[in-house]
């Protein structure tokens, strides 16, 4: 085989390898990905205002919110637990990221689908879950899309911690940053 042919093949192979590395780097550098694992303790104040209901653990709940934003897709899972750790229900939402406001660290999500747990439909749900279920269903009836926002109020990347406000659920949670490239 001629020497010039070997050099030509080597140069073509090296160029293809460099181009592939460039494409992989560009996609990984521009990929918007965020994973948060959030938690909050809920207290149903309406049930504690009723004197016939004792201030027991029956009106205390834990809320875990998992957020995954990958490229232009978003998934938000609200999981509710009784004080003893048993499941009290869940609401899962999926949609598209409409916009990211970098200066206020706010992510606007257009929720397109929502699923709720069927466990004794709303009878024993925490008040917050009833509210979220109700408020998130209203726009679905009209336009088929529901707009949510996730606003990072405070964040420390070095400690993988963030304080996040979820709207319209009106929830502030402490979150662990699992992954963030936004």
JSON list of N, CA, C and O in Angstrom, two decimals, residues 2 14 29 53 61 77 95 98 107 126 129 138 153:
[
{"chain": "A", "resi": 2, "resn": "UNK", "atom": "N", "xyz": [0.50, 2.19, -0.76]},
{"chain": "A", "resi": 2, "resn": "UNK", "atom": "CA", "xyz": [1.32, 3.40, -0.90]},
{"chain": "A", "resi": 2, "resn": "UNK", "atom": "C", "xyz": [1.30, 4.21, 0.39]},
{"chain": "A", "resi": 2, "resn": "UNK", "atom": "O", "xyz": [0.33, 4.21, 1.15]},
{"chain": "A", "resi": 14, "resn": "UNK", "atom": "N", "xyz": [-8.48, 10.34, 12.07]},
{"chain": "A", "resi": 14, "resn": "UNK", "atom": "CA", "xyz": [-8.22, 11.31, 13.13]},
{"chain": "A", "resi": 14, "resn": "UNK", "atom": "C", "xyz": [-9.23, 12.45, 13.06]},
{"chain": "A", "resi": 14, "resn": "UNK", "atom": "O", "xyz": [-9.76, 12.88, 14.10]},
{"chain": "A", "resi": 29, "resn": "UNK", "atom": "N", "xyz": [-22.28, 19.82, 26.99]},
{"chain": "A", "resi": 29, "resn": "UNK", "atom": "CA", "xyz": [-22.11, 21.16, 27.56]},
{"chain": "A", "resi": 29, "resn": "UNK", "atom": "C", "xyz": [-23.40, 21.97, 27.46]},
{"chain": "A", "resi": 29, "resn": "UNK", "atom": "O", "xyz": [-23.67, 22.82, 28.31]},
{"chain": "A", "resi": 53, "resn": "UNK", "atom": "N", "xyz": [-60.78, 17.13, 67.10]},
{"chain": "A", "resi": 53, "resn": "UNK", "atom": "CA", "xyz": [-59.64, 16.37, 66.60]},
{"chain": "A", "resi": 53, "resn": "UNK", "atom": "C", "xyz": [-58.43, 16.72, 67.44]},
{"chain": "A", "resi": 53, "resn": "UNK", "atom": "O", "xyz": [-58.07, 17.89, 67.57]},
{"chain": "A", "resi": 61, "resn": "UNK", "atom": "N", "xyz": [-48.00, 15.35, 58.01]},
{"chain": "A", "resi": 61, "resn": "UNK", "atom": "CA", "xyz": [-47.60, 14.60, 56.83]},
{"chain": "A", "resi": 61, "resn": "UNK", "atom": "C", "xyz": [-46.22, 15.04, 56.38]},
{"chain": "A", "resi": 61, "resn": "UNK", "atom": "O", "xyz": [-45.78, 16.15, 56.69]},
{"chain": "A", "resi": 77, "resn": "UNK", "atom": "N", "xyz": [-42.80, 14.91, 40.70]},
{"chain": "A", "resi": 77, "resn": "UNK", "atom": "CA", "xyz": [-43.52, 13.90, 41.46]},
{"chain": "A", "resi": 77, "resn": "UNK", "atom": "C", "xyz": [-43.69, 14.39, 42.89]},
{"chain": "A", "resi": 77, "resn": "UNK", "atom": "O", "xyz": [-42.70, 14.61, 43.59]},
{"chain": "A", "resi": 95, "resn": "UNK", "atom": "N", "xyz": [-44.34, 17.34, 31.57]},
{"chain": "A", "resi": 95, "resn": "UNK", "atom": "CA", "xyz": [-44.59, 18.41, 30.62]},
{"chain": "A", "resi": 95, "resn": "UNK", "atom": "C", "xyz": [-43.31, 18.90, 29.97]},
{"chain": "A", "resi": 95, "resn": "UNK", "atom": "O", "xyz": [-42.31, 18.19, 29.94]},
{"chain": "A", "resi": 98, "resn": "UNK", "atom": "N", "xyz": [-41.04, 25.57, 29.42]},
{"chain": "A", "resi": 98, "resn": "UNK", "atom": "CA", "xyz": [-41.34, 26.70, 28.55]},
{"chain": "A", "resi": 98, "resn": "UNK", "atom": "C", "xyz": [-40.21, 27.71, 28.54]},
{"chain": "A", "resi": 98, "resn": "UNK", "atom": "O", "xyz": [-39.83, 28.22, 27.49]},
{"chain": "A", "resi": 107, "resn": "UNK", "atom": "N", "xyz": [-37.92, 28.32, 36.70]},
{"chain": "A", "resi": 107, "resn": "UNK", "atom": "CA", "xyz": [-38.19, 27.41, 35.59]},
{"chain": "A", "resi": 107, "resn": "UNK", "atom": "C", "xyz": [-39.70, 27.35, 35.39]},
{"chain": "A", "resi": 107, "resn": "UNK", "atom": "O", "xyz": [-40.43, 27.00, 36.32]},
{"chain": "A", "resi": 126, "resn": "UNK", "atom": "N", "xyz": [-53.91, 14.35, 52.42]},
{"chain": "A", "resi": 126, "resn": "UNK", "atom": "CA", "xyz": [-53.56, 15.58, 53.15]},
{"chain": "A", "resi": 126, "resn": "UNK", "atom": "C", "xyz": [-54.21, 16.79, 52.46]},
{"chain": "A", "resi": 126, "resn": "UNK", "atom": "O", "xyz": [-54.45, 16.77, 51.25]},
{"chain": "A", "resi": 129, "resn": "UNK", "atom": "N", "xyz": [-52.43, 18.01, 49.40]},
{"chain": "A", "resi": 129, "resn": "UNK", "atom": "CA", "xyz": [-52.62, 17.17, 48.21]},
{"chain": "A", "resi": 129, "resn": "UNK", "atom": "C", "xyz": [-53.98, 17.45, 47.56]},
{"chain": "A", "resi": 129, "resn": "UNK", "atom": "O", "xyz": [-54.09, 17.51, 46.33]},
{"chain": "A", "resi": 138, "resn": "UNK", "atom": "N", "xyz": [-57.73, 22.59, 37.20]},
{"chain": "A", "resi": 138, "resn": "UNK", "atom": "CA", "xyz": [-58.50, 23.67, 36.58]},
{"chain": "A", "resi": 138, "resn": "UNK", "atom": "C", "xyz": [-58.04, 24.00, 35.16]},
{"chain": "A", "resi": 138, "resn": "UNK", "atom": "O", "xyz": [-58.85, 23.99, 34.24]},
{"chain": "A", "resi": 153, "resn": "UNK", "atom": "N", "xyz": [-34.94, 29.70, 45.47]},
{"chain": "A", "resi": 153, "resn": "UNK", "atom": "CA", "xyz": [-34.81, 30.88, 46.33]},
{"chain": "A", "resi": 153, "resn": "UNK", "atom": "C", "xyz": [-33.40, 31.04, 46.86]},
{"chain": "A", "resi": 153, "resn": "UNK", "atom": "O", "xyz": [-32.91, 32.16, 47.02]}
]
